mmCIF file of C-alpha atoms in Angstrom:
data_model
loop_
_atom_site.group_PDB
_atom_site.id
_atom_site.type_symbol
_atom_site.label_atom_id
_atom_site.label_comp_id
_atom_site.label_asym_id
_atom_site.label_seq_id
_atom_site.Cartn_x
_atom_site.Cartn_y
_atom_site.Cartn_z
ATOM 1 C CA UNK V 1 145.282 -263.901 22.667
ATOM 2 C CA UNK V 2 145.218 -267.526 23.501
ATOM 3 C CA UNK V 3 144.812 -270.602 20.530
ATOM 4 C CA UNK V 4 141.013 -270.450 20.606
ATOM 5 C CA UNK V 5 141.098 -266.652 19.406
ATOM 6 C CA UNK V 6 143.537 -266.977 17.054
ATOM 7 C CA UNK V 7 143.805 -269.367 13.805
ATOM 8 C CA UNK V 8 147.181 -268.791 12.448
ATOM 9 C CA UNK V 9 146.969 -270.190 8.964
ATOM 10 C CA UNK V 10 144.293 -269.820 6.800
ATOM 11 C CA UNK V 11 144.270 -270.335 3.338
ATOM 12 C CA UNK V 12 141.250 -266.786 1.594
ATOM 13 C CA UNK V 13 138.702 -269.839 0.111
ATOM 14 C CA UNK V 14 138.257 -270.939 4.139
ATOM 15 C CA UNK V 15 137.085 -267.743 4.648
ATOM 16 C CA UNK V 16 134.565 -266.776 2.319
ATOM 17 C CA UNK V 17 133.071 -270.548 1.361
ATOM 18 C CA UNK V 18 129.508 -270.821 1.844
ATOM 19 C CA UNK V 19 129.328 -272.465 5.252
ATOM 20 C CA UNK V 20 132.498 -271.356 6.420
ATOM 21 C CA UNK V 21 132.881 -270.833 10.369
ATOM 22 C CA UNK V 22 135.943 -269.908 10.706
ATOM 23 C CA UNK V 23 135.656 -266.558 11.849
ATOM 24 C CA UNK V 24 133.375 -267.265 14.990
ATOM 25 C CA UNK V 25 134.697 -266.413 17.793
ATOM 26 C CA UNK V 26 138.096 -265.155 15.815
ATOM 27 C CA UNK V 27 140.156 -262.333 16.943
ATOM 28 C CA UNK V 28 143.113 -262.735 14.946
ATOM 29 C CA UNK V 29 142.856 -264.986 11.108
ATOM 30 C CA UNK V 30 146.294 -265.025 9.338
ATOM 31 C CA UNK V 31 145.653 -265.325 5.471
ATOM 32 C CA UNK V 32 148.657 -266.739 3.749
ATOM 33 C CA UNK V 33 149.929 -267.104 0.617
ATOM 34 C CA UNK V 34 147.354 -264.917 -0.605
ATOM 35 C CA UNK V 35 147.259 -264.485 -4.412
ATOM 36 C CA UNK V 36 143.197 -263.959 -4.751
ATOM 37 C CA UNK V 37 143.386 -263.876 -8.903
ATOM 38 C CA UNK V 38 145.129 -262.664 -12.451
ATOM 39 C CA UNK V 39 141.892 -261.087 -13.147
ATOM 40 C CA UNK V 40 142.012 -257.845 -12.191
ATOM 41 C CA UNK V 41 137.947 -257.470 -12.806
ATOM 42 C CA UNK V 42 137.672 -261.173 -10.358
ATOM 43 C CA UNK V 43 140.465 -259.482 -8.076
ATOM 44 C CA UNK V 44 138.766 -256.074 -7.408
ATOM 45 C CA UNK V 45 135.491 -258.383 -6.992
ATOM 46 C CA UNK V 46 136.733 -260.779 -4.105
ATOM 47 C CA UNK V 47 138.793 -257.658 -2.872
ATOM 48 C CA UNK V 48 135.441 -255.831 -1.759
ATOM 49 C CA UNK V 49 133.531 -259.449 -0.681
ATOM 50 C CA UNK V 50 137.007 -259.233 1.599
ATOM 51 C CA UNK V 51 135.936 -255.849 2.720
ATOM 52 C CA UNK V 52 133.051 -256.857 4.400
ATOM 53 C CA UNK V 53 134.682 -259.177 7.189
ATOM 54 C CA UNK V 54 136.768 -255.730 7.991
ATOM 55 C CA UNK V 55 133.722 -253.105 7.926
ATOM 56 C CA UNK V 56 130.538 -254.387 9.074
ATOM 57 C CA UNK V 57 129.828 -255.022 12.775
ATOM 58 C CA UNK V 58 127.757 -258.081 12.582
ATOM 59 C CA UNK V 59 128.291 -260.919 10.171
ATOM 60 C CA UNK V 60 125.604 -263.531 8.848
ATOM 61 C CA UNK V 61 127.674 -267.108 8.784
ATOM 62 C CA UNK V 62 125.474 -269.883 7.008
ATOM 63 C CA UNK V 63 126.956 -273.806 9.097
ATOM 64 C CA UNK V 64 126.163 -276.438 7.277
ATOM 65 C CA UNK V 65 122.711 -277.733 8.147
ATOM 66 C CA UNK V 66 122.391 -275.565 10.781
ATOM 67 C CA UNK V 67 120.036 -272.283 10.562
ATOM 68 C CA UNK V 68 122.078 -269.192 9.390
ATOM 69 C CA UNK V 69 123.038 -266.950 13.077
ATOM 70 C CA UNK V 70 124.392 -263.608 13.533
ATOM 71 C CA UNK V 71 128.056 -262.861 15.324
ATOM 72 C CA UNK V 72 129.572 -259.878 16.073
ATOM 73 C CA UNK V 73 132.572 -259.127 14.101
ATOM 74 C CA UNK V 74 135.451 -258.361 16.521
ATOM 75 C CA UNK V 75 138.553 -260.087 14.009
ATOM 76 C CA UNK V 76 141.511 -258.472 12.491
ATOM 77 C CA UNK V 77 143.504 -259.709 9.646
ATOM 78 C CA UNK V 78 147.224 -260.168 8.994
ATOM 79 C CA UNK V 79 147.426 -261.076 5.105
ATOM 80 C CA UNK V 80 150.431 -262.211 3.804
ATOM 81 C CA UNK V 81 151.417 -262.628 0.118
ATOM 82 C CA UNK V 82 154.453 -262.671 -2.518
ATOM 83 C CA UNK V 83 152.219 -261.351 -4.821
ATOM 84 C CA UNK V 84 152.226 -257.474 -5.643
ATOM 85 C CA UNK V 85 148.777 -257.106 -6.208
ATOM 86 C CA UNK V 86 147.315 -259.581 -3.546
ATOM 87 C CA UNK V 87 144.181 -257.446 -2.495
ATOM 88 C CA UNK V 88 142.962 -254.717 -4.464
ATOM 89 C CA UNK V 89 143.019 -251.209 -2.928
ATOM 90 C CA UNK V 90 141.820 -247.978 -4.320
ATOM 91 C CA UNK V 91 143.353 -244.238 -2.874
ATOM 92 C CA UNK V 92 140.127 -243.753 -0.707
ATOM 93 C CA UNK V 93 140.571 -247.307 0.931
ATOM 94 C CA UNK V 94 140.620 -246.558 4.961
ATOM 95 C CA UNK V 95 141.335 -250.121 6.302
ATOM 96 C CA UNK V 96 144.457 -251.867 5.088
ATOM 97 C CA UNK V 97 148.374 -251.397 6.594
ATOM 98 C CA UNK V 98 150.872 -251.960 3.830
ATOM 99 C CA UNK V 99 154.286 -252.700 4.461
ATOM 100 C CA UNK V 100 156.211 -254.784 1.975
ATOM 101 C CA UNK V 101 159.064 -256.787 3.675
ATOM 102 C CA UNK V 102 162.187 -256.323 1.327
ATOM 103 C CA UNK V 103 164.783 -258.640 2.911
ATOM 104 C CA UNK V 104 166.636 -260.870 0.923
ATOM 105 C CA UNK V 105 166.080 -264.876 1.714
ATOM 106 C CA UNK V 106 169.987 -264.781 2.699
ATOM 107 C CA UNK V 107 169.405 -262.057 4.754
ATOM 108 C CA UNK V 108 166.602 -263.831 6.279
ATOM 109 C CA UNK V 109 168.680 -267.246 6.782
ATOM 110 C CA UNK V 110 171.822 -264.844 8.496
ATOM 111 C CA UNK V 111 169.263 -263.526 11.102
ATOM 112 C CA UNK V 112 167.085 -266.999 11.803
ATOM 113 C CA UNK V 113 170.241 -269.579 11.930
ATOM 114 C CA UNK V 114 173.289 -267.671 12.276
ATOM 115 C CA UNK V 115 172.222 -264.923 14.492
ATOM 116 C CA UNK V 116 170.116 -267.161 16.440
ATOM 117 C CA UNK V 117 167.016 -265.743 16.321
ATOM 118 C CA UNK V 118 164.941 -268.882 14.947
ATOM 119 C CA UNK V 119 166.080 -270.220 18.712
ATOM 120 C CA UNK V 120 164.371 -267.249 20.165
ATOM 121 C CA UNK V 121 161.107 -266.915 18.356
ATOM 122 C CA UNK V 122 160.836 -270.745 19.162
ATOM 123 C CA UNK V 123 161.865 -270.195 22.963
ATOM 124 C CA UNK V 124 158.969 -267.673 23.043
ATOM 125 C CA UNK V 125 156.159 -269.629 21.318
ATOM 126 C CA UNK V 126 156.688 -272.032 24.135
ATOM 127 C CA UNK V 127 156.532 -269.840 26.934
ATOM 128 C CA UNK V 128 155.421 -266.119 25.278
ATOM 129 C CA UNK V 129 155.224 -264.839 29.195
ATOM 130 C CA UNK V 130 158.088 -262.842 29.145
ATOM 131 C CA UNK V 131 156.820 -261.153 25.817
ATOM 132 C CA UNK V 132 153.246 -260.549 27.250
ATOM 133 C CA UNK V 133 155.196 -258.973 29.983
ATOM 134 C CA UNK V 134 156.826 -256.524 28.169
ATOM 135 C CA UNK V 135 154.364 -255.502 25.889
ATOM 136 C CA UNK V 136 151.935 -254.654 28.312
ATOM 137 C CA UNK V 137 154.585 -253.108 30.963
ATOM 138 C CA UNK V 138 157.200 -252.086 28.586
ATOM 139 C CA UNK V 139 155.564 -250.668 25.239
ATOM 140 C CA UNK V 140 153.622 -247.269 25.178
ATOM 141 C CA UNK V 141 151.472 -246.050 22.211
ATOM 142 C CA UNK V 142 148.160 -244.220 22.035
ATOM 143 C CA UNK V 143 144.966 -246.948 22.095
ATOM 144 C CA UNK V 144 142.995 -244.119 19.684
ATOM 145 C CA UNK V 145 145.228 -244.701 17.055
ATOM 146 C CA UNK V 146 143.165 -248.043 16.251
ATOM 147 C CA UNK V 147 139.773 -245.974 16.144
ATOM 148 C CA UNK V 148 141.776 -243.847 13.129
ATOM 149 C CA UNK V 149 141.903 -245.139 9.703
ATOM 150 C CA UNK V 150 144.984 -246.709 9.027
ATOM 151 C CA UNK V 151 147.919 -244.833 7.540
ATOM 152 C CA UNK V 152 149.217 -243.716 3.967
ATOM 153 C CA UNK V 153 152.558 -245.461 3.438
ATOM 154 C CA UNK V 154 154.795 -245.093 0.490
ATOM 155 C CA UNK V 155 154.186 -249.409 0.512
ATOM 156 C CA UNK V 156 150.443 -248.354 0.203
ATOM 157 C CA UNK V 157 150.779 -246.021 -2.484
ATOM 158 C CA UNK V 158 153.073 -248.724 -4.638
ATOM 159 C CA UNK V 159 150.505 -251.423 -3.943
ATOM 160 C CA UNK V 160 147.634 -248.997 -4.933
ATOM 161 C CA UNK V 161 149.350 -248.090 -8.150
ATOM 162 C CA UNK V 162 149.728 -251.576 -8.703
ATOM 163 C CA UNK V 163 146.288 -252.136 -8.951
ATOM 164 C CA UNK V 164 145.539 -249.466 -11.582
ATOM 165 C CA UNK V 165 143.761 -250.703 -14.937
ATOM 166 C CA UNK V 166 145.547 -250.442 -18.361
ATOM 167 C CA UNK V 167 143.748 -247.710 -18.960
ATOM 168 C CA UNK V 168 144.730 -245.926 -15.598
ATOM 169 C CA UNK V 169 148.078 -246.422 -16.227
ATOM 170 C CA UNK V 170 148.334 -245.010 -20.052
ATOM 171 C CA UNK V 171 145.654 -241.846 -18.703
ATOM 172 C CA UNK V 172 148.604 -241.154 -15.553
ATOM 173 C CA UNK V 173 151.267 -241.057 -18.153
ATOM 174 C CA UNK V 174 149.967 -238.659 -20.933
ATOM 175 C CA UNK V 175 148.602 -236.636 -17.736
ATOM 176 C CA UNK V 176 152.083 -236.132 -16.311
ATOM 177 C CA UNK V 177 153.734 -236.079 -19.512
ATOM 178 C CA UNK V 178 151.081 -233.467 -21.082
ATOM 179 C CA UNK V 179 150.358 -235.486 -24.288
ATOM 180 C CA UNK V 180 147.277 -236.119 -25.726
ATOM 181 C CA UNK V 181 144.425 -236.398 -24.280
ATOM 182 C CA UNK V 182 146.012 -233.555 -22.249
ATOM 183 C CA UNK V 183 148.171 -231.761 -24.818
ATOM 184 C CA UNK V 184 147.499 -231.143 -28.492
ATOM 185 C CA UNK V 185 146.849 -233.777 -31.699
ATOM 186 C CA UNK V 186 146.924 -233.773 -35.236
ATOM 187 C CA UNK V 187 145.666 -237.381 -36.618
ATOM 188 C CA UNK V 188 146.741 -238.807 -39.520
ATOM 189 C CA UNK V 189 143.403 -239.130 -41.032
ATOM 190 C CA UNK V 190 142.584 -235.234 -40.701
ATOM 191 C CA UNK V 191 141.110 -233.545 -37.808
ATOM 192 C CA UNK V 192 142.716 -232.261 -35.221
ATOM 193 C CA UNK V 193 142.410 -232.547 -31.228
ATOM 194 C CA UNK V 194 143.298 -229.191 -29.030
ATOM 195 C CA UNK V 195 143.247 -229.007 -25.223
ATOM 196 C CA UNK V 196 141.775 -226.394 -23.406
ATOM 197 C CA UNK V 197 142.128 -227.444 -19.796
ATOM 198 C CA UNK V 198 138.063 -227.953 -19.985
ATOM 199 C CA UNK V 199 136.689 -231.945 -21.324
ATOM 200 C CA UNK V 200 133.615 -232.981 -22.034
ATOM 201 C CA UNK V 201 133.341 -236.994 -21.006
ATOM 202 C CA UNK V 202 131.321 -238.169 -24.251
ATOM 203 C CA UNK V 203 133.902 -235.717 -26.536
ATOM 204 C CA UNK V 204 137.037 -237.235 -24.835
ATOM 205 C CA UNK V 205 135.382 -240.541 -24.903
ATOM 206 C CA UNK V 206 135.073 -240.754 -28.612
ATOM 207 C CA UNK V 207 138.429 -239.342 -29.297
ATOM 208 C CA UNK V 208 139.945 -242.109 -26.976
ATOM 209 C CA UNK V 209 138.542 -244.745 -28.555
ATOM 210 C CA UNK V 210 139.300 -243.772 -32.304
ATOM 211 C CA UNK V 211 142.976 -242.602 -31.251
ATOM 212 C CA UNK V 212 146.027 -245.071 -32.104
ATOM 213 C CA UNK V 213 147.664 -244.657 -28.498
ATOM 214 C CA UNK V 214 144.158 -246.460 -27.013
ATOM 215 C CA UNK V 215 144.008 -248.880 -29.490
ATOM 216 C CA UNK V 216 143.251 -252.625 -27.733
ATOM 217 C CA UNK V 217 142.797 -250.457 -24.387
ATOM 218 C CA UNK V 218 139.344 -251.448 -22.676
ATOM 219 C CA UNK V 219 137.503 -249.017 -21.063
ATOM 220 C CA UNK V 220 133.797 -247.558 -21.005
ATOM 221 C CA UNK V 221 132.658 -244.009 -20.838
ATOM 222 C CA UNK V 222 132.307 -244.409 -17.140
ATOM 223 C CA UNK V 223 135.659 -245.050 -16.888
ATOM 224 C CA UNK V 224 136.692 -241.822 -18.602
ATOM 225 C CA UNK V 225 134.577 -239.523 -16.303
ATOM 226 C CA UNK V 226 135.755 -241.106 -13.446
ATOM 227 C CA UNK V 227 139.229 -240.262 -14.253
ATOM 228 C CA UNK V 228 138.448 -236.552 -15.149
ATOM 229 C CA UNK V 229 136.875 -236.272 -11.724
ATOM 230 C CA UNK V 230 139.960 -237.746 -9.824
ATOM 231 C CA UNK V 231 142.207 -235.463 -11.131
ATOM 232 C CA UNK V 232 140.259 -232.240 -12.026
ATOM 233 C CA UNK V 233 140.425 -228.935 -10.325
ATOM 234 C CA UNK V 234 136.852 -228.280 -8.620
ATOM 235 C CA UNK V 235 135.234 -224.935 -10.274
ATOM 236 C CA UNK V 236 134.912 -224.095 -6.741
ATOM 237 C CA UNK V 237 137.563 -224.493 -4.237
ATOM 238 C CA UNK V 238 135.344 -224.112 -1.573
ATOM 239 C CA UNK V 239 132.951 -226.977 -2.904
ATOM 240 C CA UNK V 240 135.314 -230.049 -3.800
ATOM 241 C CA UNK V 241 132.022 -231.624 -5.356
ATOM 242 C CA UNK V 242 131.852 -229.068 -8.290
ATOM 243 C CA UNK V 243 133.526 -231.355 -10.547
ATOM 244 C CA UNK V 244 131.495 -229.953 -13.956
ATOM 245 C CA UNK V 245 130.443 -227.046 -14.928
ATOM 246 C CA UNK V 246 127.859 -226.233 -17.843
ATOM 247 C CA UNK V 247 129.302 -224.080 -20.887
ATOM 248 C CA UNK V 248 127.901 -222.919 -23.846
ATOM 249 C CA UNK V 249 129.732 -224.209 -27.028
ATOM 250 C CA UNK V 250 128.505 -224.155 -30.739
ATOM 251 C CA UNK V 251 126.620 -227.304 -30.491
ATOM 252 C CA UNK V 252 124.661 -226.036 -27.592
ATOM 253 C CA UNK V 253 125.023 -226.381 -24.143
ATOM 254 C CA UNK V 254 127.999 -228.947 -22.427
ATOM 255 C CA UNK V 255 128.635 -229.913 -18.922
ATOM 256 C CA UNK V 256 132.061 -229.849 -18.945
#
């Protein structure tokens, strides 16, 4: 791609400072070493600001002391991290290639010294001709596949899991494990909880939030209905938008 198309090592803050330029005329940006946060509220925040250098066709940069100018956005990214949760990725997310490298640093060292490939990847950096050569010549695939979102990998799915909120994770385990919220309760203090297969968000909300197991877990009501409608069962299978459905109970009327 040639050095003026490519910057090979640049640390996320370059990127998205306020009068950064370093994406001008880019075609390739290597991040490295990317650990964006511990936050996972900060994380998911920066994660979509990321987003936008991948998405949108034009990008507003801002030199310093220069009037702001509009580019057309033509880079891709290679991010590298030894962090498990370096970008934060929800199931819909369209864009990002996961693959997590799981070769042991003496594995590494046995193929770079003793095997000799450090010697080659050096003898091609100087002269990459013979690579360009074979790549274009050599190497077949199908150009559409880049005009395709990018594909599900079982890398993708750990990462994406990864990046699930404490309350996420506790919800996935009492759904696959049937307990309550989705199996039957009897609290201590009296009452008693009974699943029907049908919630209603504020109703689940409240029970959540008074219940032992949730105790110290943050979440809002938003939260809660969210999760219903990721793993509910549409009322219509022909219309995967019919998450609710309104019932009549003995307090009146519920959308359930």
């Amino acid at each position: 791609f040639g050095t003026s198309n490519v910057k090979p090592n640049v640390a996320f803050k370059q990127l998205i400072t306020g009068h950064s330029t370093v994406i001008e005329g880019s075609q390739i940006i290597v991040l490295n070493e990317v650990v964006l946060t511990n936050s996972k509220g900060d994380l998911k925040e920066m994660s979509e600001e990321f987003k936008n250098f991948i998405t949108e066709p034009n990008l507003i940069i801002n030199p310093k002391n220069k009037p702001q100018i509009e580019i057309p956005n033509l880079c891709n990214f290679f991010v590298f991290s030894n962090s498990d949760t370096p970008l934060n990725l929800g199931e819909s997310d369209r864009r990002a290639f996961v693959v997590n490298i799981s070769k042991t640093k003496a594995e590494k060292q046995q193929k770079l010294e003793v095997e000799g490939y450090k010697k080659e990847i050096l003898k091609v950096m100087k002269d990459p001709s013979a690579l360009k050569h074979h790549l274009l010549n050599d190497v077949t695939y199908d150009r559409e596949m880049f005009f395709d979102d990018a594909p599900m990998t079982a890398d993708k799915e750990e990462l994406i899991k990864a990046n699930r909120s404490d309350f996420e994770r506790l919800m996935d385990r009492t759904f696959d494990s049937l307990q309550f919220p989705f199996g039957n309760m009897t609290p201590k203090d009296g009452g008693r909880y009974i699943y029907k297969g049908i919630m209603h968000t504020l109703y689940l909300y409240q029970w959540l939030k008074s219940s032992q197991l949730f105790k110290g877990i943050y979440f809002k009501d938003d939260d809660v209905e969210r999760y219903l409608i990721k793993k509910c069962i549409p009322w219509n299978p022909k219309d995967l938008k019919s998450t609710t459905k309104q019932i009549r109970a003995s307090t009146g009327y519920l959308r359930v």
